[in-house]
Coordinates of C-alpha atoms and ligand atoms in Angstrom, one line a residue:
M1 CA 112.0 86.5 65.7
T2 CA 110.0 88.4 62.9
D3 CA 106.8 90.2 63.8
P4 CA 104.0 90.2 61.5
M5 CA 102.0 92.5 63.4
A6 CA 104.3 95.3 62.0
L7 CA 102.9 94.5 58.7
V8 CA 99.1 95.1 59.6
P9 CA 97.7 98.8 59.0
P10 CA 95.9 99.8 62.4
D11 CA 92.4 100.9 60.4
L12 CA 92.6 97.3 58.9
L13 CA 93.1 95.7 62.0
E14 CA 90.7 97.1 63.9
R15 CA 88.2 96.4 60.8
V16 CA 89.0 92.7 61.4
V17 CA 88.9 92.5 65.3
R18 CA 86.2 94.8 65.6
G19 CA 83.0 92.4 65.8
W20 CA 84.8 90.2 68.1
R21 CA 85.4 92.5 70.8
D22 CA 81.8 94.2 70.5
M23 CA 80.3 90.5 71.0
S24 CA 82.9 89.6 74.1
T25 CA 80.2 91.3 76.9
R26 CA 77.3 89.6 75.2
L27 CA 79.1 86.4 75.2
V28 CA 79.8 87.0 78.8
Q29 CA 76.1 87.7 79.7
M30 CA 73.9 85.6 77.7
G31 CA 72.0 82.3 78.5
R32 CA 73.1 82.6 82.4
D33 CA 71.0 82.5 85.6
R34 CA 70.9 85.5 87.8
P35 CA 70.9 85.5 91.6
E36 CA 67.2 86.3 92.9
G37 CA 66.6 87.2 96.5
D38 CA 68.8 84.8 98.8
R39 CA 68.9 82.4 96.1
G40 CA 72.9 82.1 95.0
V41 CA 73.4 80.4 91.3
F42 CA 76.7 78.4 89.9
V43 CA 78.3 81.0 87.1
N44 CA 77.8 78.1 84.5
P45 CA 74.4 76.6 84.3
A46 CA 74.7 72.8 84.8
A47 CA 74.5 70.0 82.3
E48 CA 71.5 67.9 83.4
R49 CA 71.4 64.4 81.6
G50 CA 68.7 62.0 81.0
S51 CA 66.4 60.5 78.9
T52 CA 63.0 59.8 80.8
V53 CA 61.1 62.8 81.9
L54 CA 58.6 62.0 84.6
F55 CA 55.2 63.9 84.7
S56 CA 52.6 63.8 87.7
S57 CA 49.8 62.8 85.3
L58 CA 49.2 61.8 81.8
E59 CA 47.5 64.9 81.2
A60 CA 50.7 67.1 82.2
M61 CA 52.5 64.8 79.8
D62 CA 50.4 65.5 76.9
R63 CA 50.3 69.1 77.4
A64 CA 54.5 69.0 77.5
G65 CA 54.5 67.3 74.0
H66 CA 52.4 70.1 72.7
G67 CA 55.1 72.5 73.6
R68 CA 57.7 70.7 71.2
Y69 CA 58.1 74.3 69.7
G70 CA 59.3 75.4 72.6
P71 CA 61.9 74.4 75.5
E72 CA 59.5 72.1 77.1
L73 CA 61.3 69.1 78.5
I74 CA 59.6 66.3 77.2
Y75 CA 62.0 63.4 76.4
G76 CA 65.9 63.3 76.2
A77 CA 66.2 63.1 72.3
M78 CA 63.8 66.0 72.1
G79 CA 66.2 68.2 74.1
S80 CA 67.6 68.9 77.3
P81 CA 67.8 72.4 79.6
I82 CA 71.4 72.9 78.8
Q83 CA 70.6 72.1 74.8
H84 CA 67.6 74.5 74.9
R85 CA 69.9 77.0 76.9
L86 CA 72.4 76.8 74.0
E87 CA 70.0 77.4 71.2
A88 CA 68.5 80.4 73.0
V89 CA 72.5 82.1 72.7
I90 CA 73.2 80.4 69.4
A91 CA 69.6 82.4 68.3
E92 CA 70.6 85.4 69.7
I93 CA 74.4 85.3 68.6
E94 CA 73.0 84.6 64.4
G95 CA 70.4 86.8 64.5
G96 CA 67.5 84.7 64.4
T97 CA 64.7 83.5 66.5
H98 CA 64.9 80.1 67.2
A99 CA 67.8 77.2 67.0
Q100 CA 67.9 74.1 66.9
V101 CA 71.3 72.1 68.1
V102 CA 72.3 69.0 66.4
P103 CA 75.1 66.4 66.9
S104 CA 77.4 68.2 64.2
G105 CA 77.6 70.8 61.9
L106 CA 77.2 68.5 58.9
A107 CA 73.8 67.7 60.5
A108 CA 73.4 71.2 60.5
C109 CA 73.7 71.5 56.8
T110 CA 71.8 68.4 56.2
L111 CA 68.5 69.5 58.1
P112 CA 67.3 72.1 56.2
L113 CA 67.6 70.5 53.1
L114 CA 65.5 67.6 54.4
A115 CA 63.1 69.9 56.4
Y116 CA 62.3 72.0 53.1
L117 CA 62.4 69.6 49.9
Q118 CA 60.6 67.0 48.6
A119 CA 60.8 64.7 45.7
G120 CA 60.0 66.7 42.7
D121 CA 62.0 69.7 43.9
H122 CA 64.9 72.0 42.6
C123 CA 67.9 72.8 44.9
L124 CA 70.6 75.7 43.9
L125 CA 73.9 74.9 45.9
S126 CA 77.1 77.0 45.9
D127 CA 80.0 75.2 44.3
S128 CA 82.0 76.2 47.2
V129 CA 80.1 74.4 50.1
Y130 CA 81.8 72.2 52.5
G131 CA 82.5 68.8 50.5
P132 CA 80.3 66.6 52.9
T133 CA 76.9 69.0 52.3
R134 CA 77.9 68.5 48.5
R135 CA 78.0 64.3 49.0
F136 CA 74.8 64.4 50.8
A137 CA 73.2 66.6 48.0
D138 CA 74.5 64.4 45.2
R139 CA 73.9 61.1 46.9
V140 CA 71.1 61.5 49.4
L141 CA 69.2 64.5 47.8
R142 CA 69.2 63.0 44.3
R143 CA 68.2 59.6 45.6
F144 CA 65.1 60.8 47.5
G145 CA 64.1 62.6 44.0
V146 CA 65.5 66.0 44.4
D147 CA 67.3 67.5 41.4
V148 CA 70.6 69.6 42.3
T149 CA 72.4 72.4 40.2
Y150 CA 75.7 74.0 41.2
F151 CA 76.5 77.3 40.8
P152 CA 79.8 79.1 40.7
P153 CA 79.9 81.3 44.0
M154 CA 80.9 84.4 42.1
A155 CA 78.1 84.2 39.5
T156 CA 76.0 87.5 38.6
E157 CA 72.2 88.0 39.7
T158 CA 71.7 87.2 35.8
E159 CA 73.7 84.4 35.4
L160 CA 71.8 82.9 38.6
Q161 CA 68.5 84.0 37.2
A162 CA 69.0 81.6 34.2
L163 CA 69.4 78.7 36.7
V164 CA 66.4 79.5 38.9
R165 CA 63.6 77.0 37.6
P166 CA 59.9 76.9 38.5
D167 CA 60.5 74.2 41.0
T168 CA 63.5 75.7 42.5
R169 CA 62.8 75.8 46.2
L170 CA 66.1 76.6 48.2
V171 CA 69.3 78.0 47.5
F172 CA 72.1 77.0 49.7
A173 CA 75.4 79.5 50.0
E174 CA 78.1 79.2 52.4
S175 CA 80.1 82.3 52.7
P176 CA 83.1 82.6 52.5
G177 CA 83.4 79.3 50.6
S178 CA 85.1 76.4 51.9
H179 CA 88.6 75.8 50.9
S180 CA 88.2 78.7 47.9
F181 CA 86.9 81.7 50.3
E182 CA 84.8 83.4 48.1
V183 CA 82.6 85.9 49.9
Q184 CA 79.3 85.7 48.4
D185 CA 76.6 88.4 47.8
I186 CA 73.8 87.2 50.2
P187 CA 71.3 90.1 49.3
M188 CA 71.1 89.4 45.8
L189 CA 70.8 85.5 46.7
G190 CA 68.2 86.4 49.1
R191 CA 66.1 88.7 46.3
L192 CA 66.7 85.8 43.7
A193 CA 65.6 83.2 46.3
A194 CA 62.4 85.7 47.7
R195 CA 61.6 86.1 43.4
A196 CA 61.6 82.2 43.1
G197 CA 59.5 81.6 46.6
A198 CA 62.8 79.9 47.6
R199 CA 64.3 79.7 51.0
L200 CA 67.8 80.8 51.2
V201 CA 70.2 78.8 53.8
V202 CA 73.4 80.4 54.7
D203 CA 76.6 78.1 56.3
N204 CA 77.5 81.2 58.5
T205 CA 80.6 79.1 60.7
W206 CA 83.4 81.5 59.2
G207 CA 81.1 84.3 60.2
I208 CA 79.9 83.4 63.5
G209 CA 78.9 87.0 65.2
L210 CA 80.6 88.6 62.4
F211 CA 77.6 88.3 59.6
N212 CA 74.0 88.6 60.1
P213 CA 72.5 86.0 57.8
F214 CA 68.8 87.1 58.6
A215 CA 69.3 91.0 58.3
H216 CA 70.9 90.2 54.7
G217 CA 68.0 88.0 53.2
A218 CA 68.5 84.8 54.3
H219 CA 65.6 82.4 55.8
V220 CA 67.9 79.9 57.5
S221 CA 71.7 80.0 59.1
V222 CA 73.6 77.2 59.5
Q223 CA 76.6 76.9 62.3
A224 CA 79.4 74.1 62.8
L225 CA 79.4 74.7 66.4
T226 CA 82.7 72.6 66.5
K227 CA 84.5 75.3 65.4
Y228 CA 84.8 79.0 67.2
A229 CA 82.0 78.0 69.2
A230 CA 83.2 75.1 71.0
G231 CA 86.6 76.5 70.2
H232 CA 88.8 73.5 72.0
S233 CA 88.9 70.9 69.2
D234 CA 87.1 68.5 71.7
T235 CA 83.4 68.4 70.7
I236 CA 81.5 67.7 67.6
I237 CA 78.0 69.9 67.4
G238 CA 76.4 72.0 65.1
A239 CA 73.2 74.4 64.8
V240 CA 70.5 75.8 62.7
T241 CA 68.6 79.1 63.5
V242 CA 65.7 80.7 61.7
A243 CA 63.6 83.8 62.2
S244 CA 60.1 82.9 61.4
D245 CA 57.5 80.6 62.9
A246 CA 57.0 79.3 59.3
D247 CA 60.5 78.2 59.0
W248 CA 60.9 77.1 62.7
R249 CA 58.2 74.5 62.3
P250 CA 59.0 72.3 59.4
L251 CA 62.5 72.4 60.9
R252 CA 61.8 71.6 64.4
D253 CA 59.4 68.7 63.0
T254 CA 62.0 67.2 61.1
A255 CA 64.6 67.2 63.8
I256 CA 62.2 65.6 66.0
Q257 CA 61.6 62.9 63.1
A258 CA 65.2 62.7 62.2
G259 CA 66.2 62.0 65.7
Q260 CA 68.4 65.0 65.9
T261 CA 69.5 65.9 69.3
A262 CA 73.1 66.7 71.0
G263 CA 74.2 65.3 74.2
P264 CA 74.2 67.6 77.4
D265 CA 78.1 67.6 77.9
D266 CA 78.4 68.8 74.2
C267 CA 76.0 71.5 74.8
W268 CA 77.8 72.0 78.1
L269 CA 81.1 72.5 76.5
T270 CA 79.9 74.6 73.7
L271 CA 78.2 77.1 76.0
R272 CA 81.6 77.3 78.0
G273 CA 83.6 77.5 74.6
L274 CA 81.3 80.5 73.5
R275 CA 82.2 82.8 76.8
T276 CA 85.8 83.4 75.5
M277 CA 85.1 83.1 71.8
G278 CA 85.5 86.9 71.5
A279 CA 88.4 87.4 73.3
R280 CA 90.0 84.1 71.8
L281 CA 89.2 85.4 68.2
E282 CA 90.2 89.1 69.0
R283 CA 93.8 87.6 69.0
Q284 CA 93.3 85.0 66.5
A285 CA 92.2 87.1 63.7
A286 CA 94.4 89.7 64.5
T287 CA 97.5 87.2 64.3
A288 CA 95.9 85.6 61.0
L289 CA 95.5 89.2 59.3
G290 CA 99.4 89.7 60.2
V291 CA 100.6 86.3 58.9
A292 CA 98.2 86.9 55.7
L293 CA 99.8 90.2 54.7
W294 CA 103.3 88.5 55.6
L295 CA 102.8 85.5 52.8
Q296 CA 101.5 87.8 50.7
S297 CA 105.1 89.7 50.7
R298 CA 106.7 86.6 49.9
P299 CA 107.7 85.6 46.4
E300 CA 106.3 82.2 46.6
V301 CA 102.6 82.9 46.9
H302 CA 100.3 83.5 43.9
R303 CA 97.4 84.9 46.3
V304 CA 96.4 85.0 49.6
L305 CA 92.5 83.9 49.9
H306 CA 91.9 86.3 53.1
P307 CA 88.4 87.6 53.2
A308 CA 89.9 90.9 54.6
L309 CA 92.3 91.6 51.7
P310 CA 91.3 92.9 48.4
S311 CA 92.7 89.7 46.8
C312 CA 90.1 87.5 48.0
P313 CA 87.0 86.9 45.5
G314 CA 84.2 88.6 47.1
H315 CA 86.4 90.9 49.1
E316 CA 83.7 94.0 48.8
Y317 CA 81.1 91.9 50.1
W318 CA 83.0 91.2 53.5
A319 CA 83.5 94.7 53.4
R320 CA 80.0 95.8 53.4
D321 CA 78.5 92.7 55.2
F322 CA 80.7 91.4 58.3
S323 CA 81.8 93.5 61.1
G324 CA 85.3 91.2 61.2
A325 CA 87.1 88.8 60.0
S326 CA 87.9 84.8 61.3
S327 CA 91.5 83.1 61.4
L328 CA 90.6 80.8 58.7
F329 CA 92.1 81.7 55.3
G330 CA 93.8 80.2 51.7
V331 CA 97.0 80.4 50.0
V332 CA 97.9 79.8 46.4
F333 CA 101.2 79.1 45.6
D334 CA 102.8 80.0 42.2
A335 CA 102.5 77.8 39.0
G336 CA 106.1 76.6 39.2
F337 CA 105.5 74.9 42.2
T338 CA 104.4 71.1 42.7
T339 CA 102.3 69.5 44.9
A340 CA 105.0 67.6 46.2
D341 CA 107.2 71.1 46.8
M342 CA 104.2 72.0 49.0
T343 CA 103.7 68.7 50.8
A344 CA 107.3 68.8 52.1
M345 CA 106.6 72.5 53.2
I346 CA 103.7 71.4 55.1
D347 CA 105.4 68.3 56.6
G348 CA 108.4 70.2 57.6
L349 CA 106.2 72.6 59.9
Q350 CA 106.7 72.8 63.8
H351 CA 104.0 75.1 64.9
F352 CA 101.1 74.0 62.6
G353 CA 99.5 70.5 63.3
I354 CA 98.3 68.6 60.1
G355 CA 94.2 67.4 60.3
A356 CA 90.7 68.2 59.3
S357 CA 88.2 71.0 61.0
W358 CA 89.5 74.0 62.6
G359 CA 88.2 76.7 65.0
G360 CA 90.2 75.4 68.1
Y361 CA 93.1 77.4 69.9
E362 CA 95.7 75.8 67.6
S363 CA 97.2 76.6 64.4
L364 CA 96.0 73.7 61.5
V365 CA 97.3 73.6 57.6
L366 CA 95.4 71.8 55.0
P367 CA 95.9 71.2 51.1
T368 CA 92.7 72.3 49.4
T369 CA 94.1 71.0 46.2
G370 CA 93.7 67.7 44.7
G371 CA 91.0 66.4 46.7
I372 CA 88.1 68.8 46.7
S373 CA 85.5 68.4 43.9
R374 CA 84.0 71.7 42.3
S375 CA 82.2 71.8 39.1
C376 CA 82.6 75.5 38.0
L377 CA 85.8 77.0 40.2
S378 CA 87.4 80.3 40.4
V379 CA 90.8 79.7 41.6
T380 CA 92.7 78.3 38.6
G381 CA 96.1 78.8 36.5
A382 CA 97.9 78.9 39.6
G383 CA 100.1 76.2 41.8
P384 CA 99.3 74.4 44.8
A385 CA 96.9 75.7 47.6
C386 CA 96.7 75.2 51.4
R387 CA 94.6 76.2 54.4
L388 CA 95.6 77.9 57.3
H389 CA 94.0 78.0 60.4
V390 CA 95.9 80.4 62.8
G391 CA 95.4 80.0 66.6
L392 CA 96.7 81.3 70.0
E393 CA 100.5 81.1 69.2
A394 CA 102.9 84.0 68.9
G395 CA 102.5 85.2 65.1
G396 CA 106.2 85.5 64.9
L397 CA 106.7 82.0 65.9
L398 CA 104.3 81.1 63.3
V399 CA 105.8 83.1 60.5
D400 CA 109.2 82.2 61.2
D401 CA 107.9 78.5 61.0
L402 CA 106.2 79.4 57.5
A403 CA 109.5 81.3 56.4
R404 CA 111.7 78.0 56.9
G405 CA 109.3 76.1 54.7
L406 CA 108.5 78.4 52.3
D407 CA 112.4 78.8 51.9
G408 CA 112.6 74.8 51.5
M409 CA 109.8 75.2 48.7
S410 CA 112.0 78.0 46.7
A411 CA 115.2 75.5 47.2
A412 CA 113.6 72.9 45.7
R413 CA 112.2 74.8 42.9
A414 CA 115.6 76.4 41.8
G415 CA 117.2 73.2 42.2
R416 CA 115.0 71.9 39.1
G417 CA 116.1 74.9 37.6
T418 CA 112.6 76.1 36.3
D419 CA 112.8 79.4 38.0
Ligands
PLP501 C1 83.5 72.0 59.6 C2 82.8 72.4 58.9 C3 81.2 71.9 58.9 C4 81.0 70.6 59.4 O1 81.5 70.6 60.9 P1 81.1 68.9 61.5 O2 81.1 69.5 63.0 O3 82.7 68.8 61.4 O4 80.2 68.2 61.2 C5 80.3 72.5 58.2 N1 80.3 73.7 57.4 C6 81.8 74.5 57.4 C7 81.9 75.7 56.9 C8 82.5 73.9 58.1 O5 83.8 74.3 58.0

């Protein structure tokens, strides 16, 4: 078995796993009850299920309703005790003050767009946003009279300034971007948004706990908790975090008006998943770095899109702003390969599942060319590409699996005589 970890320089490994190790202790301690006096407590808080909340009087019920910006228990659709506990934990991990848990990562992307935009506004979105976020902007925001412009994720401040309009009210970034992995200059986007009087929203799913959007000029952070937080491929859930009352009130009001909440069992699973996120990711991030470096040494590979490697667009922003890397990255193959070559390689893999989403304990692979929409994309002039999510399996097993697949790709190309 090839050991990909032999390829990893110790200082780079430390740079990639440090953030996960540093957050492990906090993840164990956050959002738990402490035993007091003679009162014992379960280690894990229970998930209480409920819709109706009973009050002692109408006046008490009325008072609870005024507490909707806090964790008061009002009605099941406005959150349960376990949801509010998860919200406090997410706000702390993200570095904000208030969080709203919602039923999916996509709901977390759409909630700030609904909360902060109105007819006649203009919104700037990174070209590399998660596909369904883009579809929501194109099909729903536009239908409600919001104008949408996509910007190249690696655009300079001057290029972006030219896209800002007097009616620009929101800038939506995702760093690194879905599928193409550009790490964005968030502080620059923060300055741009501030000058325009707009809010900067960052989809921070990849960088959970590794990047603090609020310390870098963002107003809103979005998390698909479905991924590393829940961490076991069995829960769909999301969260939106803010760092000021002015950003919180419209967000919370819109969440209530749109009926956005998450079931107590999903909140409970996510809180439970978070306890081990640091340990899981310390291992997964290390293996992913090994696999990425091993892929870089292969003749079939044109470019590895891993934020911790200089071959990834925006690597310098990762180095400046992130305390580690996660276990999801892209691979672009040489121009001589066809999509059919890559499809045969992927279909033949034994240890990578084929399927949507990521963030669980198991490795996954997905093609990233063909189906994704971009209006101004950066990775061009090469062959087919795929995205790897590295799980908890042994790194040697994963690279041996990939080696068989890549050998097959090379043999197919040699057979065509175009090498
Ligand atoms: C998966 C993902 C989402 C959506 O999360 P779901 O829970 O699957 O709806 C949003 N943003 C990013 C970056 C994602 O990877």
